[in-house]
Short mmCIF file of C-alpha atoms in Angstrom, two decimals:
data_model
loop_
_atom_site.label_atom_id
_atom_site.label_comp_id
_atom_site.label_asym_id
_atom_site.label_seq_id
_atom_site.Cartn_x
_atom_site.Cartn_y
_atom_site.Cartn_z
CA MET A 1 2.94 9.09 -26.47
CA ALA A 2 3.82 9.67 -22.82
CA GLN A 3 2.44 9.76 -19.31
CA HIS A 4 2.63 13.36 -18.12
CA SER A 5 3.33 14.37 -14.55
CA LEU A 6 0.55 15.71 -12.35
CA SER A 7 3.06 16.93 -9.77
CA ASP A 8 1.74 19.72 -7.52
CA ARG A 9 -1.60 20.01 -9.32
CA VAL A 10 -3.71 18.11 -6.77
CA ALA A 11 -3.68 18.02 -2.97
CA ILE A 12 -5.06 15.68 -0.33
CA VAL A 13 -6.84 17.79 2.28
CA SER A 14 -8.34 15.14 4.56
CA MET A 15 -8.01 11.42 5.17
CA SER A 16 -9.40 8.73 7.40
CA CYS A 17 -8.95 5.06 8.14
CA THR A 18 -10.97 2.70 10.29
CA ARG A 19 -9.27 0.12 12.41
CA PHE A 20 -8.45 -2.92 10.30
CA SER A 21 -9.73 -5.92 12.21
CA GLU A 22 -12.10 -8.88 12.26
CA HIS A 23 -15.25 -6.78 12.20
CA PHE A 24 -17.74 -9.62 12.44
CA ASP A 25 -20.29 -7.22 13.94
CA ARG A 26 -20.01 -4.57 11.22
CA SER A 27 -20.93 -4.47 7.54
CA ALA A 28 -18.98 -3.01 4.63
CA ASP A 29 -21.58 -0.23 4.54
CA GLU A 30 -20.91 0.70 8.17
CA LEU A 31 -17.15 0.73 7.66
CA ALA A 32 -17.45 2.93 4.57
CA VAL A 33 -19.77 5.37 6.32
CA GLU A 34 -17.38 5.66 9.27
CA ALA A 35 -14.39 6.39 7.04
CA VAL A 36 -16.23 8.86 4.79
CA THR A 37 -17.76 10.71 7.74
CA GLU A 38 -14.40 11.14 9.48
CA ALA A 39 -12.70 12.46 6.34
CA LEU A 40 -15.51 14.92 5.60
CA GLN A 41 -15.44 16.22 9.17
CA GLY A 42 -11.68 16.77 8.86
CA ALA A 43 -12.29 19.21 5.99
CA ASN A 44 -15.54 20.66 7.42
CA MET A 45 -17.52 19.29 4.47
CA SER A 46 -20.75 17.42 3.91
CA PRO A 47 -21.33 14.60 1.41
CA ASP A 48 -22.97 17.11 -0.96
CA ASP A 49 -19.77 19.18 -1.09
CA VAL A 50 -18.02 16.34 -2.92
CA ASP A 51 -18.52 16.49 -6.67
CA ALA A 52 -17.67 12.84 -7.45
CA TYR A 53 -16.77 9.66 -5.62
CA TRP A 54 -14.67 6.65 -6.56
CA LEU A 55 -15.15 3.43 -4.63
CA GLY A 56 -12.46 0.77 -4.62
CA THR A 57 -13.60 -2.70 -3.56
CA TYR A 58 -12.54 -6.17 -4.62
CA ILE A 59 -15.53 -8.28 -3.60
CA SER A 60 -17.66 -6.06 -1.31
CA GLY A 61 -19.74 -4.33 -3.93
CA ILE A 62 -20.61 -4.43 -7.61
CA SER A 63 -21.37 -0.85 -8.67
CA GLY A 64 -21.12 2.69 -7.36
CA MET A 65 -24.37 2.01 -5.55
CA ALA A 66 -22.33 0.07 -2.99
CA LEU A 67 -21.32 3.54 -1.75
CA SER A 68 -24.22 5.78 -2.77
CA ARG A 69 -26.73 3.59 -0.96
CA PRO A 70 -25.17 3.67 2.54
CA LEU A 71 -24.26 7.38 2.18
CA ARG A 72 -27.75 8.21 0.83
CA LEU A 73 -26.20 10.14 -2.05
CA THR A 74 -28.46 11.55 -4.74
CA GLY A 75 -27.45 13.10 -8.02
CA LYS A 76 -23.76 12.27 -7.56
CA PRO A 77 -21.48 10.27 -9.90
CA VAL A 78 -20.12 7.29 -7.98
CA THR A 79 -17.82 4.87 -9.78
CA ARG A 80 -16.67 1.50 -8.54
CA VAL A 81 -13.14 0.39 -9.55
CA GLU A 82 -11.10 -2.79 -9.00
CA ASN A 83 -7.47 -3.66 -9.71
CA MET A 84 -6.69 -6.59 -7.40
CA CYS A 85 -4.64 -5.49 -4.36
CA ALA A 86 -4.10 -2.06 -5.95
CA THR A 87 -7.86 -1.38 -5.86
CA GLY A 88 -7.76 1.39 -3.23
CA SER A 89 -4.88 3.05 -5.05
CA GLU A 90 -6.86 2.90 -8.28
CA ALA A 91 -9.71 4.79 -6.61
CA LEU A 92 -7.26 7.52 -5.58
CA ARG A 93 -5.75 7.65 -9.06
CA ALA A 94 -9.15 8.19 -10.64
CA ALA A 95 -10.13 10.90 -8.16
CA VAL A 96 -6.85 12.74 -8.69
CA TYR A 97 -7.19 12.57 -12.47
CA ALA A 98 -10.71 13.99 -12.26
CA VAL A 99 -9.58 16.99 -10.24
CA ALA A 100 -6.43 17.56 -12.30
CA SER A 101 -8.43 17.54 -15.53
CA GLY A 102 -10.81 20.19 -14.23
CA ALA A 103 -13.80 17.88 -14.50
CA VAL A 104 -14.58 18.33 -10.78
CA ASP A 105 -13.42 20.57 -7.95
CA VAL A 106 -13.64 18.09 -5.07
CA ALA A 107 -13.36 14.30 -5.30
CA MET A 108 -13.24 11.49 -2.80
CA ALA A 109 -11.55 8.10 -3.05
CA VAL A 110 -12.98 5.39 -0.82
CA GLY A 111 -11.64 1.88 -0.28
CA VAL A 112 -13.58 -0.75 1.66
CA GLU A 113 -13.53 -4.51 2.07
CA LYS A 114 -15.16 -7.23 4.13
CA LEU A 115 -13.21 -10.49 4.10
CA LYS A 116 -13.64 -12.09 7.49
CA ASP A 117 -17.22 -13.34 7.44
CA THR A 118 -17.52 -14.47 3.83
CA GLY A 119 -17.13 -18.18 4.61
CA TYR A 120 -13.61 -18.28 3.17
CA SER A 121 -10.12 -17.92 4.59
CA GLY A 122 -7.53 -15.86 2.77
CA LEU A 123 -8.24 -13.75 -0.28
CA ILE A 124 -11.11 -14.62 -2.58
CA SER A 125 -10.37 -14.58 -6.29
CA PRO A 126 -13.33 -14.33 -8.65
CA ARG A 127 -13.31 -16.97 -11.37
CA ILE A 128 -12.29 -15.36 -14.62
CA GLN A 129 -11.81 -16.51 -18.18
CA ASP A 130 -8.26 -16.45 -19.49
CA ASP A 131 -6.04 -18.15 -22.06
CA GLY A 132 -5.17 -21.02 -19.74
CA THR A 133 -1.58 -19.95 -18.98
CA ARG A 134 -2.21 -18.54 -15.50
CA VAL A 135 -0.76 -20.57 -12.65
CA ASN A 136 -3.54 -21.96 -10.48
CA THR A 137 -1.72 -21.98 -7.14
CA SER A 138 -2.25 -20.12 -3.88
CA ALA A 139 -0.79 -16.71 -3.14
CA PRO A 140 1.58 -18.10 -0.46
CA ALA A 141 2.80 -20.74 -2.91
CA ASN A 142 3.41 -18.14 -5.63
CA PHE A 143 5.36 -15.77 -3.40
CA SER A 144 7.28 -18.54 -1.63
CA LEU A 145 9.22 -18.98 -4.89
CA LEU A 146 10.98 -15.65 -4.28
CA ALA A 147 13.12 -16.96 -1.42
CA PRO A 148 14.94 -19.91 -3.06
CA ALA A 149 15.29 -18.00 -6.33
CA TYR A 150 16.94 -15.04 -4.57
CA GLN A 151 19.24 -17.30 -2.56
CA GLN A 152 20.37 -19.14 -5.67
CA ARG A 153 20.95 -16.06 -7.82
CA TYR A 154 22.92 -14.11 -5.22
CA GLY A 155 24.55 -16.97 -3.32
CA VAL A 156 22.80 -16.14 -0.05
CA ASP A 157 22.82 -18.78 2.67
CA ALA A 158 19.32 -20.13 3.40
CA GLU A 159 19.66 -19.39 7.13
CA ASP A 160 20.74 -15.81 6.44
CA PHE A 161 17.75 -15.23 4.17
CA ARG A 162 15.48 -16.83 6.75
CA ASP A 163 16.85 -14.37 9.31
CA ALA A 164 16.09 -11.47 6.96
CA MET A 165 12.52 -12.68 6.39
CA THR A 166 12.10 -13.02 10.14
CA HIS A 167 13.40 -9.49 10.67
CA VAL A 168 10.82 -8.09 8.24
CA ALA A 169 7.97 -9.72 10.18
CA TRP A 170 9.50 -8.75 13.55
CA LYS A 171 9.92 -5.12 12.44
CA ASN A 172 6.42 -4.77 11.07
CA HIS A 173 4.78 -6.36 14.11
CA ALA A 174 6.80 -4.05 16.38
CA ASN A 175 5.54 -1.08 14.36
CA GLY A 176 1.98 -2.35 14.39
CA ALA A 177 2.11 -2.73 18.17
CA LEU A 178 2.30 1.08 18.34
CA ASN A 179 -0.62 1.59 15.95
CA PRO A 180 -4.11 1.78 17.47
CA ARG A 181 -5.73 1.03 14.09
CA ALA A 182 -3.68 -2.07 13.24
CA GLN A 183 -5.21 -5.53 13.15
CA PHE A 184 -2.36 -7.10 15.15
CA ARG A 185 -1.07 -4.94 18.00
CA LYS A 186 1.46 -7.25 19.62
CA GLU A 187 5.20 -7.58 19.23
CA ILE A 188 6.32 -11.09 18.28
CA SER A 189 9.72 -12.56 19.05
CA LYS A 190 12.02 -13.55 16.22
CA GLU A 191 12.14 -17.10 17.56
CA THR A 192 8.35 -17.39 17.37
CA ILE A 193 8.29 -16.01 13.84
CA ALA A 194 11.02 -18.32 12.58
CA ARG A 195 9.28 -21.38 14.06
CA SER A 196 5.74 -20.57 12.94
CA PRO A 197 3.84 -23.41 11.22
CA ALA A 198 4.66 -23.88 7.55
CA VAL A 199 2.23 -22.60 4.91
CA ALA A 200 4.08 -22.94 1.60
CA GLY A 201 7.75 -23.55 0.85
CA VAL A 202 9.81 -21.60 3.40
CA LEU A 203 6.87 -19.38 4.35
CA GLY A 204 5.43 -19.79 7.81
CA VAL A 205 2.14 -18.41 9.11
CA LEU A 206 3.92 -15.34 10.46
CA ASP A 207 5.51 -14.61 7.08
CA CYS A 208 2.04 -13.89 5.69
CA SER A 209 0.00 -10.69 5.91
CA GLY A 210 -3.22 -10.46 7.86
CA VAL A 211 -6.65 -10.78 6.30
CA ALA A 212 -8.96 -8.09 7.64
CA ASP A 213 -12.01 -5.87 7.23
CA GLY A 214 -11.67 -2.09 6.97
CA ALA A 215 -12.09 1.15 5.05
CA ALA A 216 -10.02 4.22 4.23
CA THR A 217 -10.65 7.46 2.34
CA ALA A 218 -8.91 10.46 0.81
CA LEU A 219 -10.42 13.84 -0.10
CA VAL A 220 -8.68 15.65 -2.97
CA VAL A 221 -8.90 19.16 -4.44
CA ARG A 222 -6.85 21.41 -6.71
CA ALA A 223 -3.53 22.38 -5.12
CA GLU A 224 -4.39 26.09 -5.22
CA ASP A 225 -7.57 25.40 -3.22
CA ALA A 226 -5.97 23.18 -0.58
CA HIS A 227 -5.62 25.85 2.11
CA LEU A 228 -9.36 26.45 2.04
CA TYR A 229 -9.67 23.13 3.84
CA THR A 230 -6.43 22.54 5.79
CA ASP A 231 -3.22 24.32 6.65
CA ARG A 232 -1.21 21.12 6.13
CA PRO A 233 -2.17 19.44 2.86
CA LEU A 234 -0.22 16.73 1.09
CA TYR A 235 0.54 17.38 -2.56
CA ILE A 236 0.48 14.61 -5.15
CA LYS A 237 3.98 14.43 -6.63
CA ALA A 238 3.61 11.25 -8.69
CA LEU A 239 1.08 8.61 -9.70
CA SER A 240 2.49 5.67 -11.62
CA LEU A 241 0.72 2.49 -12.70
CA VAL A 242 2.17 -0.40 -14.69
CA THR A 243 0.08 -3.39 -15.71
CA GLY A 244 2.04 -6.47 -16.64
CA SER A 245 1.29 -8.73 -19.58
CA GLY A 246 1.18 -11.80 -17.36
CA ALA A 247 3.82 -13.46 -19.50
CA GLY A 248 6.42 -13.79 -16.74
CA VAL A 249 5.25 -17.18 -15.51
CA ALA A 250 5.66 -18.59 -19.02
CA ASP A 251 8.98 -16.85 -19.70
CA GLU A 252 12.00 -19.10 -19.23
CA ASN A 253 14.10 -16.01 -18.49
CA TYR A 254 11.97 -14.90 -15.55
CA ASP A 255 13.79 -15.95 -12.39
CA TYR A 256 11.54 -14.74 -9.51
CA THR A 257 14.13 -12.32 -8.06
CA SER A 258 12.38 -9.13 -9.19
CA PHE A 259 9.02 -7.69 -10.18
CA PRO A 260 9.66 -5.98 -13.54
CA GLU A 261 6.40 -4.08 -13.22
CA VAL A 262 7.62 -2.53 -9.95
CA VAL A 263 10.94 -1.49 -11.51
CA GLN A 264 9.17 0.22 -14.42
CA CYS A 265 6.57 1.78 -12.15
CA ALA A 266 9.24 3.19 -9.82
CA GLN A 267 11.15 4.71 -12.73
CA GLY A 268 8.00 6.51 -13.84
CA ALA A 269 7.18 7.73 -10.34
CA TYR A 270 10.68 9.06 -9.68
CA GLU A 271 10.73 10.87 -13.00
CA GLN A 272 7.38 12.52 -12.28
CA ALA A 273 8.41 13.57 -8.76
CA GLY A 274 11.94 14.65 -9.69
CA ILE A 275 13.49 12.09 -7.34
CA THR A 276 17.07 11.07 -8.14
CA ASP A 277 18.09 9.41 -4.85
CA PRO A 278 15.08 7.74 -3.20
CA GLN A 279 17.17 6.31 -0.36
CA ARG A 280 17.96 9.81 0.87
CA GLU A 281 15.07 11.90 -0.43
CA LEU A 282 12.16 9.84 0.92
CA ALA A 283 11.07 10.19 4.55
CA LEU A 284 9.39 6.79 4.56
CA ALA A 285 7.87 4.16 2.31
CA GLU A 286 4.77 2.02 2.65
CA VAL A 287 5.23 -1.09 0.51
CA HIS A 288 3.22 -4.19 -0.31
CA ASP A 289 4.62 -6.69 2.19
CA CYS A 290 2.07 -9.39 1.43
CA PHE A 291 4.76 -11.93 2.39
CA THR A 292 8.12 -11.31 4.04
CA PRO A 293 10.33 -12.15 1.02
CA THR A 294 8.24 -9.72 -1.05
CA GLU A 295 9.39 -6.77 1.05
CA ILE A 296 13.03 -7.80 0.64
CA VAL A 297 12.77 -7.99 -3.15
CA LEU A 298 10.86 -4.70 -3.27
CA MET A 299 13.71 -2.90 -1.53
CA GLU A 300 15.83 -3.59 -4.60
CA ASP A 301 13.13 -3.01 -7.21
CA LEU A 302 12.37 0.39 -5.67
CA GLY A 303 16.02 1.40 -5.62
CA PHE A 304 16.32 1.36 -1.84
CA ALA A 305 19.09 -1.27 -1.91
CA GLU A 306 21.63 -2.68 -4.35
CA ARG A 307 20.83 -5.91 -6.16
CA GLY A 308 21.60 -8.89 -3.97
CA LYS A 309 22.16 -6.69 -0.90
CA ALA A 310 18.67 -5.95 0.45
CA TRP A 311 18.68 -8.95 2.80
CA ARG A 312 21.78 -7.55 4.47
CA ASP A 313 20.32 -4.04 4.69
CA VAL A 314 17.22 -5.51 6.32
CA LEU A 315 19.32 -7.27 8.96
CA ASP A 316 21.34 -4.08 9.52
CA GLY A 317 18.12 -2.23 10.41
CA ARG A 318 18.21 0.28 7.52
CA PHE A 319 14.45 -0.05 7.05
CA ASP A 320 13.49 -0.14 10.73
CA ARG A 321 11.41 2.68 12.17
CA GLY A 322 14.61 4.36 13.39
CA GLY A 323 16.65 3.48 10.31
CA ASP A 324 17.88 5.50 7.34
CA LEU A 325 14.66 4.87 5.39
CA PRO A 326 11.73 3.61 7.51
CA VAL A 327 9.59 1.08 5.64
CA ASN A 328 6.07 0.25 6.79
CA PRO A 329 6.18 2.22 10.06
CA ASP A 330 2.44 1.58 10.50
CA GLY A 331 2.96 -2.20 10.48
CA GLY A 332 2.36 -2.80 6.79
CA LEU A 333 0.05 -5.45 5.43
CA LYS A 334 1.79 -7.83 7.80
CA SER A 335 0.48 -6.20 10.98
CA PHE A 336 -2.06 -3.56 9.91
CA GLY A 337 -3.96 -6.18 7.90
CA HIS A 338 -5.08 -6.36 4.29
CA PRO A 339 -8.71 -5.60 3.39
CA VAL A 340 -7.94 -5.51 -0.32
CA GLY A 341 -9.98 -2.49 -1.40
CA ALA A 342 -8.74 -0.33 1.47
CA SER A 343 -5.03 -1.16 1.65
CA GLY A 344 -3.74 1.31 -0.93
CA LEU A 345 -5.49 4.21 0.79
CA ARG A 346 -4.34 2.95 4.20
CA MET A 347 -0.76 3.35 2.99
CA ILE A 348 -1.43 6.96 1.97
CA TYR A 349 -3.06 7.52 5.36
CA GLU A 350 0.18 6.62 7.14
CA CYS A 351 2.06 9.10 4.94
CA TRP A 352 -0.58 11.69 5.85
CA LEU A 353 0.05 11.14 9.57
CA GLN A 354 3.83 10.88 9.37
CA LEU A 355 4.47 13.92 7.18
CA ARG A 356 2.11 16.00 9.34
CA GLY A 357 3.83 14.85 12.55
CA GLU A 358 0.72 13.08 13.83
CA ALA A 359 1.94 9.47 14.05
CA GLY A 360 2.44 9.45 17.82
CA GLU A 361 4.78 6.81 19.22
CA ARG A 362 5.74 5.55 15.78
CA GLN A 363 6.64 9.00 14.40
CA VAL A 364 9.77 8.71 12.23
CA ALA A 365 12.67 11.13 12.64
CA THR A 366 13.07 11.37 8.85
CA ALA A 367 9.66 13.03 8.30
CA ASN A 368 11.32 16.42 7.73
CA ARG A 369 12.46 15.20 4.32
CA GLY A 370 8.91 15.94 3.26
CA LEU A 371 8.34 13.11 0.74
CA ALA A 372 6.77 9.69 1.18
CA LEU A 373 6.11 6.79 -1.19
CA THR A 374 3.46 4.09 -1.31
CA GLN A 375 3.64 0.96 -3.45
CA ASN A 376 0.88 -1.55 -4.16
CA LEU A 377 1.30 -4.91 -5.87
CA GLY A 378 -1.63 -6.86 -7.25
CA GLY A 379 -1.34 -10.41 -8.55
CA ALA A 380 1.71 -12.66 -8.29
CA PRO A 381 5.36 -12.77 -9.37
CA GLY A 382 5.46 -12.62 -13.16
CA ASP A 383 1.76 -11.80 -13.37
CA CYS A 384 0.97 -8.54 -11.63
CA VAL A 385 0.14 -4.84 -11.61
CA CYS A 386 2.00 -2.17 -9.66
CA PHE A 387 0.94 1.26 -8.43
CA ILE A 388 3.25 3.85 -6.85
CA CYS A 389 2.30 7.20 -5.38
CA VAL A 390 4.61 9.91 -4.05
CA VAL A 391 3.22 12.66 -1.82
CA GLY A 392 4.94 15.70 -0.33
CA THR A 393 4.41 18.55 2.07
CA ARG A 394 5.87 21.33 -0.08
CA LEU A 395 5.02 22.76 -3.48
CA GLY A 396 7.76 23.04 -6.05
CA GLN A 397 10.97 21.65 -4.56
CA ALA A 398 10.70 17.86 -4.38
CA SER A 399 12.45 17.45 -1.04
CA ALA A 400 14.44 19.33 1.58
#
């Protein structure tokens, strides 16, 4: 049994993304319609030209009718999917599989979420039945455990790691300040970040990602049909998903310095895409920076840095917009915001802009490498799922 590569079989021919913000005056329906309409216009299509739709939403809809109703679709298969913070990515995965299998010619993945006027702050987790071993603590509390664990394992001074966490937030806010669709469009000083009010453990308010409303979409077709719709498609090079067993939190050997699901997921993605040196082959990466220490740990799990060295690479600017491997040039979850169902597709949208040279002021110099990676994490350390996608501008050869 194996997962087979879909490399170069499916192409993205149009994308869209609303601004992620506190849309108190707009419904999930309105956000979805805006995103779908923009993507269809980009490929000169109508809703009827799409053979099947996949809707990713965490709490803003129950069935496919959450999309068919506002779009007034009739006679179309519309499927609603959910996989925690990887929900938008799951919608893309399903749409790509449908096209690759030959079941449909044109598919659309849609991610949408309304979080800001639900009466709650932060992310809402539906009550589910389980075996009683899940840790019932907040997301900031869960991810705050990464910092002291990393410091202890690698002998990193607490102030040095604090500086690295601060740099992650500073970098992503600086990137978001250049992004007209980001939730937070203001640079923040390192001093302000380091002194932000405490939330959990060493995490301050400005170590945490934004909670927002928004929608994003991707339109996919067979690779051989891509140029019927655009002269600059993005080709799917890899789709990798790993779902953990949830046993990490009960495993005495789990030390909170890595996400095993991410490591396994990255290995699968690199094998599918033919990537042997991600640090040099990738033009950029969009990763799940739900909290600042998460991004640091992910740099090692994704093979962008040596074990125990990512904090130093962060401080050296390797992952800055002008660095060797730009990470989250659109601002990431930290600055762009995190409407759960839309975030995975938002990451792909930044790759779409960057690899096509359409990112404006935040355009990265490394885009000519032609490959970009997105990584979603859903859940918590020791109890999570991971999705990784690699897209590229060229058929055949993985990178320049």
